[in-house]
CSV table of C-alpha atoms in Angstrom, one decimal:
chain,number,residue,atom,x,y,z
A,15,MET,CA,-61.4,22.2,-36.1
A,16,VAL,CA,-60.9,25.4,-33.8
A,17,PRO,CA,-62.3,23.8,-30.6
A,18,LEU,CA,-60.0,20.8,-31.2
A,19,PHE,CA,-57.1,23.0,-31.5
A,20,TYR,CA,-57.9,24.7,-28.1
A,21,ILE,CA,-58.5,21.3,-26.5
A,22,PHE,CA,-55.1,20.0,-27.6
A,23,ALA,CA,-53.5,23.4,-26.9
A,24,VAL,CA,-54.6,23.1,-23.4
A,25,VAL,CA,-53.6,19.5,-23.0
A,26,ALA,CA,-50.2,20.4,-24.2
A,27,ILE,CA,-49.7,23.2,-21.8
A,28,LEU,CA,-51.0,21.3,-18.8
A,29,ALA,CA,-48.7,18.3,-19.7
A,30,GLY,CA,-45.9,20.7,-20.0
A,31,LEU,CA,-46.5,22.2,-16.6
A,32,SER,CA,-46.5,18.6,-15.4
A,33,VAL,CA,-43.0,17.8,-16.9
A,34,VAL,CA,-41.7,20.6,-14.7
A,35,LEU,CA,-43.7,20.0,-11.5
A,36,GLN,CA,-43.6,16.3,-11.1
A,37,ARG,CA,-41.2,14.7,-8.7
A,38,THR,CA,-41.0,11.4,-10.2
A,39,PRO,CA,-38.8,11.3,-13.3
A,40,VAL,CA,-40.9,8.8,-15.0
A,41,TYR,CA,-44.0,11.0,-14.7
A,42,SER,CA,-42.1,13.9,-16.1
A,43,ALA,CA,-41.0,11.7,-19.2
A,44,LEU,CA,-44.6,10.6,-19.7
A,45,SER,CA,-45.9,14.2,-19.7
A,46,LEU,CA,-43.4,15.2,-22.1
A,47,ILE,CA,-44.8,12.3,-24.4
A,48,VAL,CA,-48.2,13.9,-24.0
A,49,VAL,CA,-46.8,17.3,-25.0
A,50,LEU,CA,-45.3,15.9,-28.1
A,51,CYS,CA,-48.4,13.8,-29.2
A,52,ALA,CA,-50.5,16.9,-28.5
A,53,LEU,CA,-48.4,19.0,-30.7
A,54,ALA,CA,-48.6,16.4,-33.5
A,55,VAL,CA,-52.4,16.6,-33.3
A,56,VAL,CA,-52.0,20.3,-33.8
A,57,TYR,CA,-49.8,19.8,-36.8
A,58,LEU,CA,-52.3,17.3,-38.1
A,59,LEU,CA,-55.1,20.0,-37.6
A,60,LEU,CA,-53.1,22.3,-39.8
A,61,GLY,CA,-53.1,19.8,-42.6
A,62,ALA,CA,-49.4,18.7,-42.1
A,63,GLU,CA,-49.9,14.9,-41.7
A,64,PHE,CA,-46.4,14.0,-42.6
A,65,LEU,CA,-44.9,16.3,-39.9
A,66,ALA,CA,-47.5,15.0,-37.3
A,67,VAL,CA,-46.6,11.5,-38.0
A,68,VAL,CA,-42.9,12.2,-38.1
A,69,GLN,CA,-43.1,14.0,-34.9
A,70,VAL,CA,-44.7,11.0,-33.3
A,71,ILE,CA,-42.0,8.5,-34.8
A,72,VAL,CA,-38.9,10.6,-34.1
A,73,TYR,CA,-39.7,12.4,-30.7
A,74,ALA,CA,-42.3,10.3,-29.0
A,75,GLY,CA,-41.2,7.0,-30.4
A,76,ALA,CA,-37.5,7.2,-30.5
A,77,ILE,CA,-36.0,10.0,-28.3
A,78,MET,CA,-38.5,9.6,-25.4
A,79,VAL,CA,-37.9,5.9,-25.4
A,80,LEU,CA,-34.2,6.5,-24.9
A,81,PHE,CA,-35.1,8.8,-22.0
A,82,VAL,CA,-37.6,6.3,-20.4
A,83,LEU,CA,-34.8,3.5,-21.0
A,84,VAL,CA,-32.2,5.8,-19.0
A,85,ILE,CA,-34.6,6.5,-16.3
A,86,MET,CA,-35.5,2.7,-15.8
A,87,LEU,CA,-31.7,1.9,-16.0
A,88,LEU,CA,-31.0,4.3,-13.1
A,89,ASN,CA,-34.2,2.9,-11.5
A,90,ALA,CA,-34.9,6.4,-10.1
A,91,HIS,CA,-38.2,6.3,-8.4
A,92,ARG,CA,-38.3,9.8,-6.6
A,93,GLU,CA,-36.1,12.9,-7.1
A,94,GLU,CA,-34.3,13.9,-3.9
A,95,PRO,CA,-35.2,17.4,-3.1
A,96,THR,CA,-32.0,19.4,-3.1
A,97,ASP,CA,-31.3,22.9,-1.8
A,98,ARG,CA,-31.3,24.7,-5.1
A,99,SER,CA,-28.5,26.9,-6.0
A,100,ARG,CA,-28.8,30.7,-5.0
A,101,LEU,CA,-27.8,31.9,-8.7
A,102,ALA,CA,-30.9,30.1,-10.0
A,103,ARG,CA,-33.2,31.5,-7.3
A,104,ILE,CA,-32.1,35.1,-7.9
A,105,LEU,CA,-31.8,34.9,-11.8
A,106,GLY,CA,-34.8,32.5,-12.5
A,107,ALA,CA,-37.6,34.9,-12.4
A,108,PRO,CA,-36.1,37.7,-14.3
A,109,LEU,CA,-34.9,35.5,-17.0
A,110,LEU,CA,-38.2,33.9,-17.4
A,111,ILE,CA,-40.0,37.1,-17.9
A,112,VAL,CA,-37.5,38.3,-20.3
A,113,PHE,CA,-37.6,35.1,-22.4
A,114,LEU,CA,-41.4,35.0,-22.3
A,115,GLY,CA,-41.7,38.7,-23.5
A,116,GLU,CA,-39.2,38.0,-26.3
A,117,VAL,CA,-41.4,35.0,-27.5
A,118,LEU,CA,-44.6,37.0,-27.1
A,119,TYR,CA,-43.2,40.0,-29.0
A,120,ALA,CA,-42.1,37.7,-31.9
A,121,ILE,CA,-45.4,36.1,-32.1
A,122,TRP,CA,-47.2,39.5,-32.0
A,123,ARG,CA,-45.0,40.8,-34.7
A,124,GLN,CA,-45.5,37.7,-36.8
A,125,PHE,CA,-49.2,37.6,-36.5
A,126,PRO,CA,-51.0,40.9,-35.6
A,127,PRO,CA,-54.3,40.1,-33.9
A,128,GLU,CA,-56.6,41.8,-36.6
A,129,GLN,CA,-55.2,39.6,-39.2
A,130,THR,CA,-55.9,35.8,-39.0
A,131,ALA,CA,-53.3,33.7,-40.8
A,132,ALA,CA,-54.6,30.9,-43.0
A,133,ALA,CA,-53.0,27.6,-42.7
A,134,PRO,CA,-50.4,26.7,-45.3
A,135,ALA,CA,-51.8,23.1,-46.0
A,136,ALA,CA,-50.4,22.5,-49.6
A,137,GLY,CA,-46.6,22.5,-49.0
A,138,ALA,CA,-46.5,20.2,-46.2
A,139,GLY,CA,-46.7,16.6,-47.9
A,140,PRO,CA,-43.6,14.3,-47.8
A,141,ARG,CA,-42.6,15.3,-51.4
A,142,ALA,CA,-42.6,19.0,-50.8
A,143,ILE,CA,-40.6,18.6,-47.5
A,144,GLY,CA,-38.0,16.4,-49.0
A,145,GLU,CA,-37.6,18.8,-51.9
A,146,LEU,CA,-37.0,21.6,-49.6
A,147,LEU,CA,-34.5,19.6,-47.4
A,148,PHE,CA,-32.6,18.4,-50.3
A,149,ARG,CA,-32.6,21.4,-52.8
A,150,ASN,CA,-33.0,24.6,-50.9
A,151,TYR,CA,-31.5,23.6,-47.5
A,152,VAL,CA,-29.2,20.8,-48.4
A,153,LEU,CA,-26.2,22.4,-46.8
A,154,PRO,CA,-27.7,23.1,-43.3
A,155,PHE,CA,-29.1,19.6,-43.6
A,156,GLU,CA,-25.8,17.9,-44.2
A,157,VAL,CA,-24.0,20.0,-41.5
A,158,THR,CA,-26.7,18.9,-39.0
A,159,SER,CA,-25.8,15.3,-39.9
A,160,ILE,CA,-22.2,15.7,-39.4
A,161,LEU,CA,-22.9,17.4,-36.1
A,162,ILE,CA,-24.9,14.3,-34.9
A,163,LEU,CA,-22.2,12.0,-36.3
A,164,VAL,CA,-19.5,13.9,-34.3
A,165,ALA,CA,-21.7,13.8,-31.1
A,166,VAL,CA,-22.2,10.0,-31.6
A,167,LEU,CA,-18.6,9.4,-32.0
A,168,GLY,CA,-17.8,11.6,-28.8
A,169,ALA,CA,-20.4,9.5,-26.9
A,170,VAL,CA,-18.7,6.3,-28.0
A,171,VAL,CA,-15.2,7.6,-27.2
A,172,LEU,CA,-16.3,8.8,-23.7
A,173,ALA,CA,-18.2,5.8,-22.8
A,174,LYS,CA,-15.9,3.1,-24.0
A,175,LYS,CA,-12.7,2.6,-21.8
A,176,GLN,CA,-10.8,1.1,-24.6
A,177,ILE,CA,-11.6,1.0,-28.3
B,21,MET,CA,-77.3,16.9,-46.3
B,22,LEU,CA,-78.2,15.9,-42.6
B,23,SER,CA,-79.2,12.5,-43.6
B,24,SER,CA,-76.0,11.9,-45.7
B,25,MET,CA,-74.0,12.8,-42.7
B,26,VAL,CA,-75.9,10.5,-40.5
B,27,ILE,CA,-75.5,7.8,-42.9
B,28,SER,CA,-71.6,8.4,-43.3
B,29,LEU,CA,-71.4,8.5,-39.6
B,30,PHE,CA,-73.3,5.3,-39.1
B,31,LEU,CA,-71.2,3.7,-41.9
B,32,ILE,CA,-68.1,4.7,-39.9
B,33,LEU,CA,-69.2,3.4,-36.7
B,34,ALA,CA,-70.3,0.0,-38.4
B,35,LYS,CA,-67.0,-0.3,-40.0
B,36,ILE,CA,-65.1,0.2,-36.7
B,37,ILE,CA,-67.4,-2.5,-34.9
B,38,VAL,CA,-67.0,-4.9,-37.7
B,39,VAL,CA,-63.3,-4.5,-37.9
B,40,LEU,CA,-62.8,-4.7,-34.2
B,41,THR,CA,-65.1,-7.8,-33.8
B,42,VAL,CA,-63.1,-9.5,-36.6
B,43,LEU,CA,-59.8,-8.5,-35.1
B,44,MET,CA,-60.7,-9.8,-31.7
B,45,THR,CA,-62.1,-13.1,-33.0
B,46,THR,CA,-58.9,-13.5,-35.1
B,47,VAL,CA,-56.9,-12.8,-31.9
B,48,ALA,CA,-58.8,-15.4,-29.9
B,49,TYR,CA,-58.4,-18.0,-32.6
B,50,ALA,CA,-54.8,-17.3,-33.4
B,51,VAL,CA,-54.1,-18.3,-29.8
B,52,TRP,CA,-56.2,-21.7,-30.5
B,53,LEU,CA,-54.4,-22.1,-33.8
B,54,GLU,CA,-51.0,-21.6,-32.3
B,55,ARG,CA,-51.7,-24.1,-29.6
B,56,LYS,CA,-53.0,-26.6,-32.2
B,57,VAL,CA,-50.2,-26.3,-34.5
B,58,VAL,CA,-47.4,-26.1,-31.9
B,59,ALA,CA,-49.0,-29.3,-30.5
B,60,ARG,CA,-49.0,-30.9,-33.9
B,61,ILE,CA,-45.1,-29.9,-34.3
B,62,GLN,CA,-44.5,-31.5,-30.9
B,63,SER,CA,-46.7,-34.7,-31.7
B,64,ARG,CA,-49.5,-33.7,-29.1
B,65,TRP,CA,-53.1,-33.1,-29.5
B,66,GLY,CA,-53.4,-29.6,-28.2
B,67,PRO,CA,-56.8,-28.3,-26.8
B,68,TYR,CA,-59.3,-31.2,-27.5
B,69,LEU,CA,-61.8,-31.2,-24.7
B,70,VAL,CA,-63.8,-27.8,-24.9
B,71,GLY,CA,-66.0,-28.2,-28.0
B,72,PRO,CA,-65.0,-30.3,-31.1
B,73,HIS,CA,-61.3,-30.1,-31.6
B,74,GLY,CA,-61.1,-27.6,-28.7
B,75,LEU,CA,-62.8,-24.8,-31.0
B,76,LEU,CA,-64.5,-23.4,-27.8
B,77,GLN,CA,-61.3,-23.2,-25.9
B,78,PRO,CA,-60.7,-19.5,-26.5
B,79,VAL,CA,-64.4,-18.7,-25.0
B,80,ALA,CA,-63.5,-20.9,-21.9
B,81,ASP,CA,-60.1,-19.2,-21.7
B,82,GLY,CA,-61.7,-15.7,-21.8
B,83,LEU,CA,-64.4,-16.6,-19.2
B,84,LYS,CA,-61.9,-18.0,-17.0
B,85,ILE,CA,-59.4,-15.1,-17.1
B,86,PHE,CA,-62.3,-12.7,-16.6
B,87,PHE,CA,-63.2,-14.3,-13.3
B,88,LYS,CA,-59.6,-14.4,-12.0
B,89,GLU,CA,-58.7,-12.4,-9.1
B,90,ASP,CA,-57.0,-9.1,-10.3
B,91,PHE,CA,-54.0,-9.0,-7.9
B,92,VAL,CA,-52.0,-5.8,-7.4
B,93,PRO,CA,-48.7,-6.2,-5.5
B,94,SER,CA,-48.4,-3.6,-2.8
B,95,GLU,CA,-45.1,-2.1,-3.9
B,96,VAL,CA,-46.0,-1.3,-7.5
B,97,ASP,CA,-46.4,2.2,-8.9
B,98,ARG,CA,-50.1,2.1,-9.2
B,99,VAL,CA,-50.6,4.8,-11.9
B,100,VAL,CA,-48.0,3.3,-14.2
B,101,PHE,CA,-49.1,-0.2,-13.5
B,102,TRP,CA,-52.4,0.6,-14.5
B,103,LEU,CA,-51.5,2.6,-17.5
B,104,ALA,CA,-49.1,0.1,-19.1
B,105,PRO,CA,-51.7,-2.7,-20.2
B,106,PHE,CA,-54.3,-0.2,-21.4
B,107,LEU,CA,-51.5,1.6,-23.5
B,108,ALA,CA,-50.4,-1.8,-24.9
B,109,PHE,CA,-53.9,-2.9,-25.8
B,110,SER,CA,-55.3,0.5,-27.3
B,111,LEU,CA,-52.0,1.0,-29.3
B,112,ALA,CA,-52.4,-2.5,-30.7
B,113,LEU,CA,-55.9,-1.9,-31.8
B,114,LEU,CA,-55.3,1.6,-33.2
B,115,SER,CA,-53.1,0.5,-36.1
B,116,ILE,CA,-55.7,-1.6,-37.6
B,117,SER,CA,-57.7,1.5,-38.3
B,118,VAL,CA,-55.7,2.5,-41.6
B,119,ILE,CA,-55.2,-1.1,-43.0
B,120,PRO,CA,-57.3,-1.7,-46.3
B,121,PHE,CA,-59.0,-5.0,-46.6
B,122,GLY,CA,-60.2,-4.7,-50.1
B,123,GLU,CA,-61.3,-2.8,-53.1
B,124,SER,CA,-63.9,-0.1,-52.6
B,125,ILE,CA,-67.5,-1.1,-53.7
B,126,THR,CA,-70.4,1.1,-54.7
B,127,ILE,CA,-73.9,0.4,-53.0
B,128,ALA,CA,-76.8,2.7,-54.0
B,129,GLY,CA,-74.5,5.5,-55.0
B,130,GLU,CA,-72.5,5.4,-51.8
B,131,VAL,CA,-68.7,4.4,-52.2
B,132,ILE,CA,-67.9,1.9,-49.4
B,133,GLN,CA,-64.1,1.4,-48.7
B,134,PHE,CA,-63.0,-1.8,-47.0
B,135,GLN,CA,-61.0,0.4,-44.7
B,136,ILE,CA,-61.9,2.5,-41.5
B,137,THR,CA,-60.0,5.6,-42.7
B,138,ASP,CA,-57.7,6.2,-45.7
B,139,LEU,CA,-54.7,8.3,-44.4
B,140,ASN,CA,-52.3,9.5,-47.3
B,141,VAL,CA,-49.3,8.6,-44.9
B,142,GLY,CA,-51.0,5.4,-43.6
B,143,LEU,CA,-47.8,3.4,-43.7
B,144,LEU,CA,-46.1,6.1,-41.4
B,145,PHE,CA,-49.2,6.1,-39.2
B,146,ILE,CA,-48.6,2.4,-38.6
B,147,LEU,CA,-44.8,2.8,-38.0
B,148,ALA,CA,-45.6,5.7,-35.5
B,149,VAL,CA,-48.0,3.6,-33.6
B,150,THR,CA,-45.7,0.7,-33.5
B,151,SER,CA,-42.8,3.0,-32.3
B,152,LEU,CA,-45.2,4.0,-29.4
B,153,GLY,CA,-46.0,0.3,-28.7
B,154,VAL,CA,-42.8,-0.1,-26.6
B,155,TYR,CA,-44.2,2.0,-24.0
B,156,GLY,CA,-46.6,-0.5,-22.9
B,157,VAL,CA,-43.9,-3.2,-22.2
B,158,ALA,CA,-41.3,-0.8,-20.8
B,159,LEU,CA,-43.7,0.9,-18.4
B,160,ALA,CA,-45.2,-2.4,-17.3
B,161,GLY,CA,-41.5,-3.5,-16.4
B,162,TRP,CA,-40.8,-0.3,-14.5
B,163,GLY,CA,-44.1,0.0,-12.8
B,164,SER,CA,-44.1,-3.5,-11.4
B,165,ASN,CA,-41.2,-2.3,-9.2
B,166,SER,CA,-39.8,-5.9,-9.3
B,167,LYS,CA,-36.5,-7.1,-10.8
B,168,TYR,CA,-37.4,-9.7,-13.3
B,169,PRO,CA,-40.1,-7.3,-14.9
B,170,LEU,CA,-37.6,-4.5,-14.8
B,171,LEU,CA,-35.0,-6.6,-16.9
B,172,GLY,CA,-37.7,-7.7,-19.1
B,173,GLY,CA,-38.8,-4.1,-19.7
B,174,LEU,CA,-35.3,-2.9,-20.2
B,175,ARG,CA,-34.5,-5.7,-22.7
B,176,SER,CA,-37.6,-5.0,-24.9
B,177,SER,CA,-36.9,-1.2,-25.1
B,178,ALA,CA,-33.3,-1.9,-26.2
B,179,GLN,CA,-34.7,-4.6,-28.6
B,180,MET,CA,-37.6,-2.6,-30.1
B,181,ILE,CA,-35.7,0.6,-30.6
B,182,SER,CA,-32.8,-1.6,-32.4
B,183,TYR,CA,-35.3,-3.4,-34.7
B,184,GLU,CA,-37.6,-0.6,-35.4
B,185,LEU,CA,-34.8,1.0,-37.7
B,186,SER,CA,-34.6,-2.1,-39.8
B,187,LEU,CA,-38.3,-2.5,-39.8
B,188,GLY,CA,-38.7,1.0,-41.5
B,189,LEU,CA,-35.7,0.3,-43.8
B,190,GLY,CA,-37.1,-2.9,-45.1
B,191,LEU,CA,-40.3,-1.1,-46.1
B,192,MET,CA,-38.5,1.9,-47.5
B,193,GLY,CA,-37.5,0.1,-50.7
B,194,VAL,CA,-41.3,-0.5,-51.5
B,195,VAL,CA,-42.0,3.1,-50.8
B,196,MET,CA,-39.3,4.1,-53.1
B,197,LEU,CA,-40.6,2.0,-55.9
B,198,THR,CA,-44.2,3.1,-55.6
B,199,GLY,CA,-43.5,6.6,-54.9
B,200,SER,CA,-46.5,6.9,-52.2
B,201,LEU,CA,-47.0,6.3,-48.5
B,202,SER,CA,-50.6,5.5,-49.0
B,203,LEU,CA,-51.3,1.8,-48.4
B,204,ARG,CA,-54.0,1.8,-51.0
B,205,GLU,CA,-51.7,3.2,-53.6
B,206,ILE,CA,-48.9,0.8,-52.7
B,207,VAL,CA,-51.3,-2.1,-53.3
B,208,GLU,CA,-52.5,-0.7,-56.7
B,209,GLY,CA,-48.9,-0.3,-57.8
B,210,GLN,CA,-48.5,-4.1,-57.5
B,211,ARG,CA,-51.1,-4.9,-60.1
B,212,GLY,CA,-48.4,-6.2,-62.6
B,213,LEU,CA,-46.0,-7.7,-60.3
B,214,TRP,CA,-45.9,-8.2,-56.4
B,215,ASN,CA,-43.3,-6.5,-54.6
B,216,ILE,CA,-41.9,-9.6,-53.2
B,217,ILE,CA,-40.2,-10.2,-56.5
B,218,ARG,CA,-38.8,-6.7,-56.6
B,219,GLN,CA,-37.9,-6.3,-53.2
B,220,PRO,CA,-37.1,-10.0,-51.8
B,221,VAL,CA,-34.3,-8.5,-49.5
B,222,GLY,CA,-36.6,-5.9,-48.1
B,223,PHE,CA,-39.2,-8.3,-47.4
B,224,LEU,CA,-36.8,-10.6,-45.4
B,225,ILE,CA,-35.5,-7.5,-43.5
B,226,TYR,CA,-39.0,-6.5,-42.8
B,227,PHE,CA,-40.3,-9.9,-41.7
B,228,THR,CA,-37.3,-10.7,-39.4
B,229,ALA,CA,-37.6,-7.2,-37.8
B,230,ALA,CA,-41.5,-7.5,-37.5
B,231,VAL,CA,-40.9,-10.8,-35.4
B,232,ALA,CA,-38.5,-9.1,-33.2
B,233,GLU,CA,-40.9,-6.0,-32.8
B,234,THR,CA,-43.7,-8.3,-31.8
B,235,ASN,CA,-41.5,-10.1,-29.1
B,236,ARG,CA,-41.9,-13.4,-30.7
B,237,VAL,CA,-39.7,-16.4,-30.7
B,238,PRO,CA,-36.7,-16.4,-31.6
B,239,PHE,CA,-36.6,-12.7,-30.2
B,240,ASP,CA,-38.9,-13.2,-27.2
B,241,LEU,CA,-36.3,-12.4,-24.6
B,242,PRO,CA,-38.4,-9.6,-23.0
B,243,GLU,CA,-40.6,-12.6,-21.6
B,244,GLY,CA,-37.9,-15.3,-21.6
B,245,GLU,CA,-39.5,-17.5,-18.9
B,246,SER,CA,-36.4,-19.6,-18.3
B,247,GLU,CA,-34.6,-16.7,-17.2
B,248,LEU,CA,-36.9,-13.9,-16.2
B,249,VAL,CA,-40.0,-16.0,-14.8
B,250,GLY,CA,-42.5,-14.1,-17.1
B,251,GLY,CA,-40.6,-11.1,-18.1
B,252,PHE,CA,-42.5,-7.7,-18.1
B,253,HIS,CA,-45.9,-9.3,-17.3
B,254,THR,CA,-44.7,-11.3,-14.4
B,255,GLU,CA,-46.6,-9.3,-11.8
B,256,TYR,CA,-49.8,-8.9,-13.8
B,257,SER,CA,-52.8,-11.0,-13.4
B,258,SER,CA,-56.4,-11.4,-14.7
B,259,LEU,CA,-57.6,-9.0,-17.2
B,260,LYS,CA,-54.6,-6.7,-17.2
B,261,PHE,CA,-52.5,-9.9,-18.1
B,262,ALA,CA,-55.1,-10.7,-20.8
B,263,MET,CA,-54.7,-7.2,-22.4
B,264,PHE,CA,-51.0,-7.8,-22.8
B,265,PHE,CA,-51.8,-11.2,-24.4
B,266,MET,CA,-54.3,-9.9,-26.8
B,267,ALA,CA,-52.1,-6.9,-27.5
B,268,GLU,CA,-49.2,-9.2,-28.6
B,269,TYR,CA,-51.6,-11.2,-30.9
B,270,ALA,CA,-53.2,-8.1,-32.4
B,271,ASN,CA,-49.9,-6.7,-33.2
B,272,ILE,CA,-49.0,-10.1,-34.9
B,273,VAL,CA,-52.1,-9.6,-36.9
B,274,THR,CA,-51.2,-6.0,-37.9
B,275,VAL,CA,-47.7,-6.8,-39.0
B,276,SER,CA,-49.1,-9.8,-41.1
B,277,CYS,CA,-51.6,-7.4,-42.8
B,278,LEU,CA,-48.7,-4.9,-43.4
B,279,ALA,CA,-46.6,-7.6,-44.8
B,280,THR,CA,-49.4,-8.8,-47.3
B,281,LEU,CA,-50.2,-5.2,-48.3
B,282,MET,CA,-46.5,-4.2,-48.9
B,283,PHE,CA,-45.1,-7.3,-50.4
B,284,PHE,CA,-47.9,-9.7,-51.5
B,285,GLY,CA,-50.3,-7.6,-53.4
B,286,GLY,CA,-52.8,-7.1,-50.7
B,287,TRP,CA,-56.3,-8.0,-51.9
B,288,LEU,CA,-55.2,-8.4,-55.4
B,289,GLY,CA,-55.9,-11.8,-56.8
B,290,PRO,CA,-58.2,-13.7,-59.4
B,291,VAL,CA,-61.6,-12.1,-59.4
B,292,PHE,CA,-64.5,-13.9,-61.2
B,293,GLY,CA,-68.1,-14.9,-60.9
B,294,PRO,CA,-71.4,-12.9,-60.0
B,295,PRO,CA,-71.2,-9.3,-58.7
B,296,LEU,CA,-71.3,-10.3,-55.1
B,297,LEU,CA,-68.6,-12.7,-55.5
B,298,ARG,CA,-66.5,-10.1,-57.3
B,299,ALA,CA,-66.9,-7.8,-54.2
B,300,LEU,CA,-66.0,-10.3,-51.6
B,301,LEU,CA,-63.3,-12.1,-53.4
B,302,PRO,CA,-60.5,-9.5,-52.8
B,303,VAL,CA,-61.3,-9.7,-49.1
B,304,PHE,CA,-60.8,-13.4,-49.2
B,305,TRP,CA,-57.7,-13.2,-50.8
B,306,PHE,CA,-56.6,-10.6,-48.3
B,307,CYS,CA,-57.6,-12.7,-45.4
B,308,LEU,CA,-55.9,-15.9,-46.9
B,309,LYS,CA,-52.6,-14.1,-47.2
B,310,VAL,CA,-52.8,-12.8,-43.8
B,311,PHE,CA,-53.7,-16.3,-42.4
B,312,CYS,CA,-50.6,-17.7,-44.3
B,313,PHE,CA,-48.4,-15.3,-42.4
B,314,LEU,CA,-50.1,-16.0,-39.0
B,315,PHE,CA,-49.2,-19.7,-39.8
B,316,VAL,CA,-45.6,-18.9,-40.6
B,317,TYR,CA,-45.3,-17.0,-37.4
B,318,ILE,CA,-46.5,-20.0,-35.6
B,319,TRP,CA,-44.4,-22.3,-37.4
B,320,ILE,CA,-41.2,-20.3,-36.6
B,321,ARG,CA,-42.3,-20.5,-32.8
B,322,GLY,CA,-42.5,-24.1,-33.0
B,323,THR,CA,-39.1,-24.5,-34.8
B,324,LEU,CA,-36.6,-22.1,-33.5
B,325,PRO,CA,-34.8,-21.6,-30.1
B,326,ARG,CA,-34.3,-18.3,-28.4
B,327,PHE,CA,-31.5,-15.9,-29.3
B,328,ARG,CA,-28.9,-14.7,-26.5
B,329,TYR,CA,-29.1,-11.2,-25.7
B,330,ASP,CA,-25.8,-10.4,-27.3
B,331,GLN,CA,-26.6,-12.3,-30.4
B,332,LEU,CA,-29.8,-10.4,-30.7
B,333,MET,CA,-28.2,-7.1,-30.4
B,334,ALA,CA,-25.2,-8.0,-32.7
B,335,PHE,CA,-27.7,-9.5,-35.3
B,336,GLY,CA,-29.9,-6.5,-35.4
B,337,TRP,CA,-27.3,-3.7,-35.5
B,338,LYS,CA,-24.2,-5.4,-37.3
B,339,PHE,CA,-26.3,-7.4,-39.9
B,340,LEU,CA,-29.9,-6.5,-40.4
B,341,LEU,CA,-29.2,-2.5,-40.3
B,342,PRO,CA,-26.4,-2.5,-42.9
B,343,VAL,CA,-28.2,-4.9,-45.2
B,344,GLY,CA,-31.2,-2.7,-44.9
B,345,LEU,CA,-29.1,0.5,-45.8
B,346,LEU,CA,-27.6,-1.4,-48.7
B,347,ASN,CA,-31.0,-2.3,-50.0
B,348,VAL,CA,-32.3,1.2,-49.8
B,349,LEU,CA,-29.1,2.3,-51.6
B,350,ALA,CA,-29.4,-0.4,-54.4
B,351,THR,CA,-33.0,0.6,-54.9
B,352,GLY,CA,-32.0,4.2,-55.2
B,353,LEU,CA,-29.4,3.3,-57.8
B,354,PHE,CA,-31.8,1.2,-59.9
B,355,LEU,CA,-34.4,4.1,-59.7
B,356,ALA,CA,-31.8,6.7,-60.8
B,357,LEU,CA,-30.4,4.5,-63.6
B,358,ARG,CA,-33.9,3.7,-65.0
B,359,SER,CA,-35.0,7.2,-65.0
B,360,SER,CA,-32.0,8.6,-66.6
């Protein structure tokens, strides 16, 4: 299991770099799909089959299809290299270091290196997740759905000239 | 210990080889069956010259397409152009790995399941693979860098996103009744009564959406030849074209298997006779039911004209999806009332 984890972690990181570095939008989108599928495999290795499959269905199968669809609609073949903004050039590197440090610190505090965390396999089935969502976290869940509904309505209002 | 591992590894390999061989043969002869049945519907003979009743036609076609020139247009995006057919083909083969064909049998203390792997979220796995299948078509359309394939690819992405929702909703009623996502348990749950009786609306929604997901008539707009030359595969030739073709038929076989498992009791049927017959009859019933679905697919193709694009979208979003939601709601109400 452990070698498999390292293989797919490396795949995810390389594909993640490729998302940022590619000049052709379709290649970036495809790399992102690879990242999402590699993450799904990591979930699978942790014993969370349901989460892994849902990850593929929702992210790789639905959201990324929309991305690819939009790229195809614009028929964008190569990104035009623009003169990047000065603000981004100055702030980019420091911000990156700060965020990276923050994430590393959080991971360090959560999992000290001398203590290896066991995978919580039991509570990841569809029934357990459903009970968590609709019992313990029902309010955040419903609020999220309302947020998405508002976003959908907004998109319709903005896109349609007359309703 | 080691020998038992070797045996189980050998068993898995053997299963994969057998299942893939059967699948590819079915795909080849589904094409033959389609040509024969459509010919019959249109008062023609269909393939007749190669072998008795044209039975060797798939072999001849395979050989011919293998020796054709593999032409790559100069303006294509090479990576995507190559990736698309492989993606379509391998995804089409992937979903067959969780389909159970029959009850498990025990030979010399070794339990053999008629299934490559028994995943406890098998149904969701198939839906996930189906949802990825759109990339093959969409990328083929984009990578060809040509207007008709691009239009075909766009249409198919929109169509597959729209009908995927209804496909899942149609199956949801069965999942709610059974309380499991494992295909084996769903079939076992139908021992008393097939799900088609309990979920007729769900079945109709699933089957309609499945026809659309596999880009078949009357939803075959991605390759509507009268308006788009050949749709997304216009620029493809030789083996790469054959891969799209085989992927389409493999997908048809998969959705037929899924319909059989979810609504028609899978391998359940009358079992009698000596032990060998007892072991093989469930597999026979399963294959018979899948064959009936393949026939219905071809029958639909020979009967119905193609939808217009706006009709397709309106039908999917304004009719199929609401009915699917209502079906899930009604099933939930029924279950809640029964348990209270």
